[in-house]
Coordinates of C-alpha atoms in Angstrom, one line a residue:
Chain A
I166 CA 96.0 120.6 100.7
D167 CA 92.2 121.3 101.9
R168 CA 88.9 121.2 100.7
P169 CA 87.9 120.4 97.1
K170 CA 86.3 123.7 95.2
M171 CA 82.8 122.7 94.5
H172 CA 81.2 125.2 92.6
T173 CA 82.6 124.4 89.5
F174 CA 81.7 120.1 90.0
V175 CA 79.6 118.2 87.4
Q176 CA 80.0 114.8 88.2
P177 CA 80.9 113.3 85.5
D178 CA 79.7 110.2 83.6
L179 CA 80.7 106.5 82.7
A180 CA 79.8 107.2 78.3
T181 CA 82.4 110.7 79.3
L182 CA 84.8 108.6 81.1
Q183 CA 85.0 105.9 79.1
R184 CA 85.0 108.4 75.7
R185 CA 88.2 110.0 77.8
L186 CA 89.4 107.1 78.7
E187 CA 89.7 105.9 74.3
T188 CA 91.9 108.6 73.9
N189 CA 94.7 106.9 75.8
P190 CA 96.7 104.3 73.8
F191 CA 98.6 103.1 76.1
A192 CA 95.1 102.1 78.2
M193 CA 93.8 101.4 74.6
W194 CA 97.3 98.9 73.7
L195 CA 95.7 97.5 77.2
G196 CA 92.5 96.6 76.6
T197 CA 91.1 98.9 79.8
Q198 CA 87.7 99.4 80.0
L199 CA 85.1 101.3 82.5
T200 CA 82.4 99.4 83.7
A201 CA 81.3 101.5 86.7
A202 CA 82.2 105.2 88.1
S203 CA 81.2 107.2 91.0
Q204 CA 82.0 109.5 93.2
D205 CA 83.0 106.8 95.5
G206 CA 85.0 104.8 93.1
V207 CA 85.4 103.2 89.6
E208 CA 85.8 99.4 87.8
F209 CA 87.6 98.0 85.2
R210 CA 88.0 95.3 83.4
C211 CA 90.8 94.8 81.2
D212 CA 91.4 91.0 78.8
W213 CA 93.8 89.5 78.7
R214 CA 97.2 90.0 76.5
D215 CA 99.6 87.5 75.5
E216 CA 102.4 90.5 76.0
F217 CA 101.5 91.0 79.4
L218 CA 103.6 88.5 80.2
G219 CA 107.5 89.0 82.0
N220 CA 108.1 85.5 82.6
V221 CA 106.7 83.1 80.1
A222 CA 107.9 79.4 82.0
R223 CA 106.2 81.2 84.9
G224 CA 103.1 82.5 83.9
A225 CA 104.2 85.6 85.3
V226 CA 102.2 88.8 84.3
H227 CA 104.9 91.6 84.2
G228 CA 104.8 93.5 87.4
G229 CA 104.7 96.8 85.0
I230 CA 101.1 96.0 83.6
L231 CA 100.1 95.5 87.2
A232 CA 101.1 98.9 88.2
T233 CA 99.8 100.4 85.2
L234 CA 96.4 98.7 86.1
V235 CA 96.7 100.4 89.3
D236 CA 97.8 103.4 88.1
T237 CA 94.6 103.5 85.7
A238 CA 92.4 103.1 88.5
A239 CA 93.3 105.4 91.1
I240 CA 93.6 108.1 88.8
Y241 CA 90.3 107.3 87.2
A242 CA 88.6 107.3 91.0
V243 CA 90.6 110.9 91.8
I244 CA 88.7 111.8 87.9
A245 CA 85.0 111.1 89.1
A246 CA 85.5 112.5 92.6
I247 CA 87.6 115.7 91.0
G248 CA 85.4 116.1 87.5
S249 CA 88.5 117.1 86.3
M250 CA 91.9 115.1 84.3
A251 CA 94.8 114.4 87.2
A252 CA 98.2 113.8 87.0
T253 CA 99.9 110.5 89.1
I254 CA 102.6 112.0 91.3
D255 CA 103.7 109.2 93.0
L256 CA 102.4 105.5 92.6
R257 CA 103.6 102.2 95.3
V258 CA 102.1 99.2 93.9
D259 CA 102.3 95.2 96.4
Y260 CA 102.7 92.8 94.6
H261 CA 100.2 89.8 96.6
G262 CA 100.3 86.5 93.1
M263 CA 100.3 85.1 90.6
A264 CA 97.4 85.9 88.2
R265 CA 95.8 83.5 85.8
R266 CA 95.4 83.5 82.7
G267 CA 92.5 85.4 82.3
A268 CA 90.1 88.6 82.5
F269 CA 91.3 91.5 84.9
K270 CA 89.0 93.4 87.3
I271 CA 90.8 96.3 89.0
T272 CA 88.8 98.4 91.4
G273 CA 89.8 102.1 92.3
T274 CA 89.3 103.9 95.8
P275 CA 89.4 107.8 96.6
V276 CA 91.4 107.5 99.8
R277 CA 91.5 111.4 100.4
I278 CA 90.1 114.2 97.9
G279 CA 91.7 117.3 97.9
R280 CA 91.5 120.9 96.4
T281 CA 94.8 120.9 94.2
L282 CA 96.6 116.8 95.4
S283 CA 94.2 113.5 96.2
T284 CA 95.5 109.7 97.1
A285 CA 93.9 107.2 95.7
E286 CA 94.0 102.9 95.9
S287 CA 93.3 100.2 93.9
R288 CA 93.1 96.5 93.6
V289 CA 93.5 93.9 90.9
F290 CA 92.0 90.9 90.8
D291 CA 92.4 87.9 88.5
C292 CA 89.9 86.1 86.7
D293 CA 89.4 83.6 89.8
N294 CA 88.8 87.0 91.5
R295 CA 92.2 86.5 93.3
L296 CA 93.5 90.1 94.6
V297 CA 96.8 89.5 93.2
A298 CA 98.2 93.3 93.4
S299 CA 97.1 96.5 95.2
G300 CA 98.6 100.0 96.0
R301 CA 97.9 104.1 95.9
G302 CA 99.0 106.7 94.0
T303 CA 99.4 110.9 94.6
F304 CA 97.1 112.7 91.8
I305 CA 97.2 116.5 91.5
R306 CA 94.5 118.1 89.9
L307 CA 95.3 119.2 86.4
D308 CA 93.5 122.5 84.5
E309 CA 91.8 120.4 81.6
P310 CA 88.2 118.7 81.3
I311 CA 87.4 115.5 80.6
T312 CA 85.8 116.1 77.3
R313 CA 87.6 117.6 74.7
S314 CA 86.0 119.5 72.5
Chain B
I41 CA 117.4 89.5 106.1
D42 CA 120.4 89.5 106.5
R43 CA 123.9 88.9 104.0
P44 CA 123.5 87.6 100.9
K45 CA 125.0 83.8 99.9
M46 CA 127.9 83.8 97.8
H47 CA 129.3 81.2 97.5
T48 CA 127.2 80.3 94.5
F49 CA 127.4 83.4 92.7
V50 CA 128.9 84.0 89.6
Q51 CA 128.8 87.0 87.8
P52 CA 126.6 87.0 85.2
D53 CA 127.6 88.4 81.5
L54 CA 125.3 91.7 79.8
A55 CA 125.0 88.8 77.5
T56 CA 123.6 86.3 79.5
L57 CA 121.4 89.0 81.3
Q58 CA 120.3 90.5 77.4
R59 CA 119.1 87.0 76.9
R60 CA 117.2 86.3 79.1
L61 CA 115.9 90.2 79.1
E62 CA 114.4 88.5 75.6
T63 CA 112.3 85.7 77.2
N64 CA 109.9 88.7 79.1
P65 CA 107.4 89.3 75.9
F66 CA 106.6 92.9 77.8
A67 CA 109.9 93.7 77.3
M68 CA 110.2 93.0 74.8
W69 CA 107.1 94.8 73.5
L70 CA 108.8 97.6 75.1
G71 CA 111.6 97.2 73.4
T72 CA 114.1 97.5 76.3
Q73 CA 117.6 96.8 75.9
L74 CA 120.6 96.5 78.2
T75 CA 123.4 98.6 77.7
A76 CA 125.9 97.8 80.8
A77 CA 125.2 95.4 83.7
S78 CA 127.4 95.0 86.5
Q79 CA 127.4 93.8 90.5
D80 CA 127.0 98.6 91.1
G81 CA 124.4 98.6 88.2
V82 CA 122.9 98.0 85.5
E83 CA 121.5 100.8 82.3
F84 CA 119.0 100.2 79.6
R85 CA 118.1 102.5 76.7
C86 CA 114.1 101.8 75.8
D87 CA 113.3 103.1 72.3
W88 CA 110.1 105.5 71.8
R89 CA 106.5 104.1 70.5
D90 CA 103.6 106.3 70.6
E91 CA 101.6 103.1 72.5
F92 CA 103.8 104.6 74.9
L93 CA 101.3 108.0 75.6
G94 CA 99.0 108.4 78.0
N95 CA 97.5 111.8 77.0
V96 CA 98.4 112.3 73.2
A97 CA 96.8 116.3 73.5
R98 CA 99.7 116.7 76.1
G99 CA 102.2 114.2 74.8
A100 CA 102.4 112.6 78.1
V101 CA 103.9 108.8 78.9
H102 CA 102.0 106.9 80.6
G103 CA 102.7 106.5 84.5
G104 CA 102.3 102.7 84.0
I105 CA 105.1 102.7 81.2
L106 CA 107.7 104.7 83.3
A107 CA 106.9 102.4 86.7
T108 CA 107.8 99.3 84.3
L109 CA 111.0 101.0 83.1
V110 CA 111.8 101.7 87.0
D111 CA 110.8 98.3 88.0
T112 CA 112.7 96.7 85.3
A113 CA 116.0 98.5 85.5
A114 CA 115.7 98.2 89.6
I115 CA 115.0 93.9 88.9
Y116 CA 117.8 93.8 86.9
A117 CA 120.8 95.6 89.0
V118 CA 119.1 92.9 91.7
I119 CA 119.3 90.3 89.4
A120 CA 122.9 91.0 88.3
A121 CA 124.1 91.5 92.1
I122 CA 122.9 88.2 93.3
G123 CA 123.1 86.1 89.7
S124 CA 119.5 84.9 90.1
M125 CA 116.4 85.6 89.2
A126 CA 113.8 87.4 91.4
A127 CA 110.4 89.1 91.4
T128 CA 109.2 92.1 93.2
I129 CA 107.6 92.2 95.9
D130 CA 106.6 95.7 95.7
L131 CA 107.2 99.3 94.0
R132 CA 108.2 103.2 94.9
V133 CA 107.7 105.2 91.4
D134 CA 107.9 109.3 91.6
Y135 CA 107.0 111.0 89.0
H136 CA 109.2 114.0 88.0
G137 CA 108.1 115.9 84.3
M138 CA 107.1 115.2 80.9
A139 CA 109.3 112.9 78.7
R140 CA 110.7 114.8 74.6
R141 CA 109.5 111.8 72.6
G142 CA 112.4 109.6 71.7
A143 CA 114.8 106.9 73.5
F144 CA 114.8 106.7 76.9
K145 CA 118.0 105.5 79.1
I146 CA 117.1 103.9 82.4
T147 CA 119.7 103.2 85.6
G148 CA 119.1 100.5 88.1
T149 CA 121.4 100.6 91.1
P150 CA 121.2 98.2 93.8
V151 CA 120.5 100.3 97.3
R152 CA 120.6 96.6 99.7
I153 CA 121.5 93.5 98.5
G154 CA 120.1 90.7 101.1
R155 CA 119.8 86.8 100.9
T156 CA 116.5 86.7 100.3
L157 CA 115.2 90.3 99.6
S158 CA 116.7 93.6 98.1
T159 CA 115.9 96.8 97.4
A160 CA 117.0 98.8 94.8
E161 CA 116.4 102.2 92.8
S162 CA 116.4 103.5 89.0
R163 CA 116.7 106.5 87.5
V164 CA 115.2 107.4 83.7
F165 CA 116.1 110.0 81.9
D166 CA 114.5 110.7 78.5
C167 CA 116.1 111.8 75.4
D168 CA 117.5 115.2 76.4
N169 CA 118.8 113.8 78.9
R170 CA 116.2 114.8 82.0
L171 CA 115.1 113.2 85.1
V172 CA 111.3 112.1 84.6
A173 CA 110.6 109.2 87.1
S174 CA 112.6 107.7 89.4
G175 CA 111.4 105.4 92.7
R176 CA 112.7 102.0 93.7
G177 CA 111.0 99.1 94.9
T178 CA 112.3 95.7 96.7
F179 CA 112.1 92.0 95.2
I180 CA 113.1 88.5 96.6
R181 CA 115.6 86.0 94.9
L182 CA 114.1 83.2 92.9
D183 CA 115.1 79.4 93.0
E184 CA 115.8 80.2 89.3
P185 CA 118.7 80.6 87.2
I186 CA 119.2 83.4 84.8
T187 CA 120.6 81.2 81.9
R188 CA 117.4 78.5 80.7
S189 CA 118.5 75.3 79.0
Chain C
I81 CA 104.3 83.9 98.4
D82 CA 101.2 82.2 99.1
R83 CA 97.9 81.3 101.3
P84 CA 98.8 81.1 105.2
K85 CA 99.1 78.6 107.4
M86 CA 96.1 78.1 109.4
H87 CA 97.2 74.7 111.9
T88 CA 98.7 76.7 114.5
F89 CA 96.8 79.9 114.6
V90 CA 94.8 81.2 116.9
Q91 CA 93.1 83.9 117.4
P92 CA 95.5 86.4 119.9
D93 CA 93.1 88.6 122.3
L94 CA 93.0 92.0 122.6
A95 CA 94.9 91.8 126.1
T96 CA 97.3 89.4 125.2
L97 CA 97.7 91.9 121.9
Q98 CA 97.7 94.6 124.2
R99 CA 99.9 93.1 126.5
R100 CA 102.7 92.7 124.1
L101 CA 101.9 96.1 123.2
E102 CA 103.2 97.2 126.5
T103 CA 106.3 95.3 126.5
N104 CA 107.3 97.9 123.3
P105 CA 109.1 101.2 124.5
F106 CA 108.1 103.0 121.5
A107 CA 105.5 102.7 121.4
M108 CA 104.7 103.0 125.6
W109 CA 106.5 106.4 124.6
L110 CA 103.6 106.8 121.9
G111 CA 101.2 106.5 124.6
T112 CA 99.2 103.6 122.1
Q113 CA 96.0 102.3 122.7
L114 CA 94.5 99.1 121.3
T115 CA 90.9 99.5 121.9
A116 CA 89.5 96.7 119.6
A117 CA 91.4 93.9 117.6
S118 CA 89.8 90.8 115.7
Q119 CA 91.1 88.9 112.3
D120 CA 89.9 91.8 110.0
G121 CA 91.6 94.4 112.2
V122 CA 92.5 96.6 115.0
E123 CA 92.0 99.9 115.9
F124 CA 94.2 102.2 118.6
R125 CA 93.9 105.0 120.5
C126 CA 96.6 107.9 120.9
D127 CA 96.8 110.6 123.2
W128 CA 98.5 114.0 122.5
R129 CA 101.8 115.3 123.8
D130 CA 103.3 117.9 122.6
E131 CA 106.7 116.8 121.3
F132 CA 105.3 115.1 118.5
L133 CA 104.8 118.4 117.2
G134 CA 107.3 119.1 114.4
N135 CA 106.5 122.7 113.6
V136 CA 105.2 124.6 116.7
A137 CA 104.0 127.8 115.0
R138 CA 102.0 126.0 112.6
G139 CA 101.2 123.5 115.3
A140 CA 101.7 120.8 112.3
V141 CA 102.6 117.1 114.1
H142 CA 106.0 115.5 112.8
G143 CA 105.8 113.4 109.9
G144 CA 107.8 110.6 111.9
I145 CA 104.8 110.8 114.4
L146 CA 102.8 110.2 111.9
A147 CA 104.6 107.5 109.9
T148 CA 104.9 105.7 113.5
L149 CA 101.1 105.2 113.7
V150 CA 101.0 104.4 110.4
D151 CA 103.3 101.4 111.5
T152 CA 102.1 100.6 114.5
A153 CA 98.7 99.8 113.3
A154 CA 99.3 97.8 110.3
I155 CA 101.2 95.5 112.1
Y156 CA 98.9 94.9 114.7
A157 CA 96.6 93.8 111.8
V158 CA 98.8 91.5 110.8
I159 CA 99.8 90.0 114.4
A160 CA 96.2 89.8 114.9
A161 CA 95.6 88.1 111.2
I162 CA 98.3 85.6 111.5
G163 CA 99.1 84.7 115.3
S164 CA 102.7 85.8 115.6
M165 CA 105.0 88.5 115.7
A166 CA 106.5 90.4 112.4
A167 CA 108.7 93.2 111.3
T168 CA 108.3 95.6 109.2
I169 CA 110.0 95.3 105.6
D170 CA 108.8 98.4 104.5
L171 CA 106.4 101.2 105.0
R172 CA 104.5 104.1 103.0
V173 CA 102.5 107.0 104.6
D174 CA 101.0 109.4 103.0
Y175 CA 100.0 112.9 104.5
H176 CA 96.7 114.3 103.9
G177 CA 96.4 117.1 106.3
M178 CA 97.0 119.3 109.3
A179 CA 95.6 117.8 113.1
R180 CA 93.8 119.8 115.5
R181 CA 95.1 118.9 119.1
G182 CA 93.7 115.7 120.6
A183 CA 93.5 112.1 120.9
F184 CA 94.3 110.2 117.6
K185 CA 92.1 106.8 116.9
I186 CA 94.3 104.8 114.8
T187 CA 92.8 101.3 112.3
G188 CA 94.6 98.7 110.8
T189 CA 93.4 96.6 108.4
P190 CA 94.9 93.2 106.2
V191 CA 95.0 93.8 102.9
R192 CA 96.7 90.4 102.2
I193 CA 97.8 88.0 104.9
G194 CA 100.3 85.7 103.3
R195 CA 102.6 83.0 104.7
T196 CA 105.8 84.9 105.2
L197 CA 104.9 88.7 103.6
S198 CA 101.7 90.3 104.4
T199 CA 100.7 93.4 103.7
A200 CA 97.9 95.8 105.9
E201 CA 96.6 99.6 105.7
S202 CA 96.6 102.4 108.3
R203 CA 93.7 105.1 108.8
V204 CA 94.9 108.0 111.0
F205 CA 92.1 110.5 112.3
D206 CA 92.7 113.2 114.4
C207 CA 89.8 114.5 117.2
D208 CA 87.6 116.1 115.1
N209 CA 87.6 112.1 112.6
R210 CA 89.4 113.7 110.2
L211 CA 92.0 111.6 107.9
V212 CA 95.4 113.4 109.0
A213 CA 97.3 110.3 107.3
S214 CA 97.1 106.8 105.9
G215 CA 99.4 104.2 104.7
R216 CA 100.3 101.0 104.1
G217 CA 103.2 98.3 104.8
T218 CA 104.5 94.9 103.5
F219 CA 105.9 92.9 106.8
I220 CA 107.5 89.7 107.5
R221 CA 105.7 86.6 109.8
L222 CA 108.6 86.0 111.8
D223 CA 109.2 82.9 113.9
E224 CA 108.2 84.7 117.6
P225 CA 104.7 83.7 119.5
I226 CA 102.8 86.9 120.5
T227 CA 103.2 86.3 123.7
R228 CA 106.0 86.1 126.3
S229 CA 107.5 83.9 128.9
Chain D
I297 CA 105.5 120.8 88.3
D298 CA 109.4 122.4 86.9
R299 CA 112.0 124.3 87.0
P300 CA 112.7 125.6 90.4
K301 CA 112.5 129.3 90.9
M302 CA 116.0 130.7 91.9
H303 CA 115.4 134.3 91.8
T304 CA 114.8 134.6 95.9
F305 CA 117.4 131.5 96.4
V306 CA 119.9 132.5 99.3
Q307 CA 121.4 128.9 100.5
P308 CA 121.1 128.5 103.6
D309 CA 123.9 127.8 106.0
L310 CA 124.3 125.5 108.3
A311 CA 123.9 127.4 111.9
T312 CA 120.8 129.1 109.9
L313 CA 118.7 124.9 109.4
Q314 CA 120.2 123.7 112.8
R315 CA 118.5 126.8 114.7
R316 CA 115.7 125.9 112.6
L317 CA 115.5 121.9 113.7
E318 CA 116.7 123.1 117.2
T319 CA 112.6 125.1 117.1
N320 CA 111.1 121.3 116.0
P321 CA 110.2 119.6 119.2
F322 CA 110.1 116.1 117.6
A323 CA 113.6 116.4 116.6
M324 CA 114.6 117.7 120.1
W325 CA 113.2 114.5 121.1
L326 CA 115.4 112.4 118.8
G327 CA 118.5 114.1 119.7
T328 CA 118.8 114.7 115.9
Q329 CA 121.7 117.4 115.2
L330 CA 122.6 117.9 111.9
T331 CA 126.4 118.2 110.4
A332 CA 127.0 118.8 107.3
A333 CA 124.4 121.1 104.8
S334 CA 124.7 121.6 101.1
Q335 CA 122.5 122.0 97.9
D336 CA 123.8 118.3 97.2
G337 CA 122.5 117.0 100.4
V338 CA 122.4 116.9 104.2
E339 CA 124.0 114.4 107.0
F340 CA 122.7 113.8 110.6
R341 CA 124.3 112.6 113.4
C342 CA 121.4 111.1 116.1
D343 CA 122.4 109.5 119.8
W344 CA 120.9 106.7 120.8
R345 CA 117.6 106.3 123.2
D346 CA 116.4 103.1 125.0
E347 CA 113.4 105.1 124.4
F348 CA 114.0 104.6 120.4
L349 CA 113.8 100.6 120.6
G350 CA 110.1 98.5 119.5
N351 CA 111.2 95.0 121.2
V352 CA 113.5 95.4 123.8
A353 CA 114.3 91.2 124.0
R354 CA 115.7 91.5 119.8
G355 CA 117.2 94.6 120.3
A356 CA 115.0 96.2 117.5
V357 CA 115.1 100.1 117.1
H358 CA 111.0 100.3 115.5
G359 CA 110.2 101.2 112.7
G360 CA 108.7 104.8 113.2
I361 CA 111.9 106.1 114.7
L362 CA 113.6 105.0 111.5
A363 CA 111.2 106.0 109.3
T364 CA 111.8 109.2 111.5
L365 CA 115.1 109.6 110.4
V366 CA 114.4 109.0 107.2
D367 CA 112.0 112.2 106.6
T368 CA 114.1 114.1 108.6
A369 CA 117.4 114.2 106.1
A370 CA 115.1 114.5 103.4
I371 CA 112.8 117.2 103.5
Y372 CA 116.3 118.9 105.1
A373 CA 117.4 117.9 101.8
V374 CA 114.6 119.5 100.0
I375 CA 114.9 122.7 102.3
A376 CA 118.9 123.3 102.0
A377 CA 118.5 122.6 97.8
I378 CA 115.0 125.4 97.8
G379 CA 115.9 128.1 100.7
S380 CA 112.5 127.8 102.5
M381 CA 110.6 125.3 104.4
A382 CA 109.1 122.3 102.9
A383 CA 106.6 120.1 104.5
T384 CA 106.1 115.9 103.5
I385 CA 103.5 114.6 101.4
D386 CA 104.3 110.8 101.5
L387 CA 107.4 109.1 102.7
R388 CA 108.4 105.5 101.5
V389 CA 111.0 103.7 103.7
D390 CA 112.6 100.4 103.5
Y391 CA 114.0 98.3 106.3
H392 CA 117.5 97.0 106.0
G393 CA 118.2 95.2 109.2
M394 CA 119.1 95.9 112.7
A395 CA 120.2 98.5 113.8
R396 CA 123.9 97.8 116.4
R397 CA 122.6 100.4 120.2
G398 CA 124.9 103.8 119.3
A399 CA 124.4 106.7 117.1
F400 CA 122.7 106.7 113.7
K401 CA 124.0 108.8 110.7
I402 CA 121.9 109.9 108.4
T403 CA 122.4 111.4 104.4
G404 CA 119.2 113.2 102.8
T405 CA 120.2 113.9 98.8
P406 CA 118.1 115.6 96.4
V407 CA 116.4 113.4 93.6
R408 CA 114.5 115.9 91.9
I409 CA 114.0 119.9 92.8
G410 CA 111.4 121.3 91.5
R411 CA 109.1 124.7 91.8
T412 CA 106.4 123.1 94.1
L413 CA 107.0 119.5 94.7
S414 CA 110.3 117.8 94.9
T415 CA 112.1 114.8 96.0
A416 CA 114.7 113.3 98.4
E417 CA 116.4 109.8 99.3
S418 CA 117.7 109.1 102.8
R419 CA 120.0 106.5 104.0
V420 CA 120.0 105.3 107.9
F421 CA 123.1 103.9 109.1
D422 CA 124.2 102.8 112.7
C423 CA 127.2 103.0 115.0
D424 CA 128.9 100.3 112.6
N425 CA 128.2 102.3 109.1
R426 CA 126.5 99.8 108.3
L427 CA 122.7 101.0 106.7
V428 CA 119.9 100.3 108.4
A429 CA 117.2 101.9 106.6
S430 CA 116.7 103.9 103.4
G431 CA 113.6 105.7 101.5
R432 CA 112.3 108.3 99.8
G433 CA 109.8 111.2 100.2
T434 CA 107.8 113.9 98.3
F435 CA 107.6 117.4 99.5
I436 CA 106.0 120.6 98.7
R437 CA 106.7 123.8 99.3
L438 CA 105.6 126.1 101.7
D439 CA 105.8 130.3 102.1
E440 CA 107.9 129.7 105.2
P441 CA 110.8 131.5 105.7
I442 CA 113.6 129.1 107.2
T443 CA 114.9 132.2 109.8
R444 CA 111.9 133.3 112.4
S445 CA 111.7 136.1 113.9

């Protein structure tokens, strides 16, 4: 639980991270696209799908979809900061309100980057820019490069 | 934050809860089926889909899928106990290991049922009966009956 | 789960909040002092006590002390934003590293203020300004004014 | 994140764990006593102190005290199961209701014991045997024996 090893660190660029995301089947089903990435955080866009609903009558997005968006943005904030892949140890999500039908914007921000374990947080905004969910997770660094040959 | 109102309570049966689940588009996409339900807890089965993967090379299920299973079982444990619909306030998920390809079994158990807010926990087992994720959530009672006319 | 009622809102000042904190026996045992407060967040200082240790040999502060600091700053961020008292529904704390012996600085920031339920987050810094813990909680508004006659 | 190493494991007995707890200054200030311990879980008792209050008028115990009890029971459930010391990575606490003035009983139960990371859950009961708080944490194994020479 201490300082990140920096000697092998190469800041991954947006295209590299987006290509990696495109190997992720569930992220592709969701339609998440990375729109910005740096060591200070990442930003995603995710278009609407009707299968996202958990309650048709109320028009409510399923909590699992919002949890997935929180997880995705937080883990990519860590991956962009450490320059290698990571796995989720645990995830916490707060639900703040109903999302209007339309594209989501999601931000991920590192809270604390460690050598092995890192924490990052996410915010999910609906197409009216209202905060509909937020949360944080703890992630473990994997010995797996972002780029796969 | 106190005792549940019991005067209007009618224990929902498995068929009623399963019919309700079938109105949930994301639960249907996942393929979750309710296999047992009582005031003491619920049990679900969920068949495998290749879109569940987050990492094809490692064969790892996306954390968002496991979070959705945790959320679904916990909220149905609350719905079965209170006899009306509920919404997730917040969720915590712990990831314990890789799931083998195959059907999941998920259990949901009430921790504490309140008049407005309730807490329940879930465990997700893979087809080898290994615990691959677990968690808990807090849920708010909605003024919405389980059966819709 | 929607917009805050603003019609009765009076921004509580620092002295009012600090006087309220001084009626809190455990906060007084800890020695927390409010050093800044606005609708955008709060800041606390907490001096060291040797009873804060959980492990003398490693010089590690007990996780429960850091959880208390996270809870205190987050709930006061909500109280300052809503202008009335609140109670903790749930709390999540991440531990980031060892604290050096000395005074803590703790910040609390609203994430989302609702009419009944609100979420806020906190960060705990040691005397070297290192982030040693952080977290977030969900809080319920109480019908209890900050000032007591 | 896989199977525990068992080759050096010696089940710690209650007296060994209680002696270790007695080296913990904050646990001693609280007055926690271990009353049962096995690989399947631990049980604590904690007598009342007036400094536990967060709100004198409502007679409410401070959330930080209940978080400390949740943390203590969960980490000792892990320590008893792995036979060495551990540190808290993160903690989640749910608050269920007001505690009556009197001794607390706290149970800690392993959810999943891993080689490095483990998850355990806790329940805090007041002197009327009402569940007043519960939660879970993730803990990392330390290279530190329970018994210190």
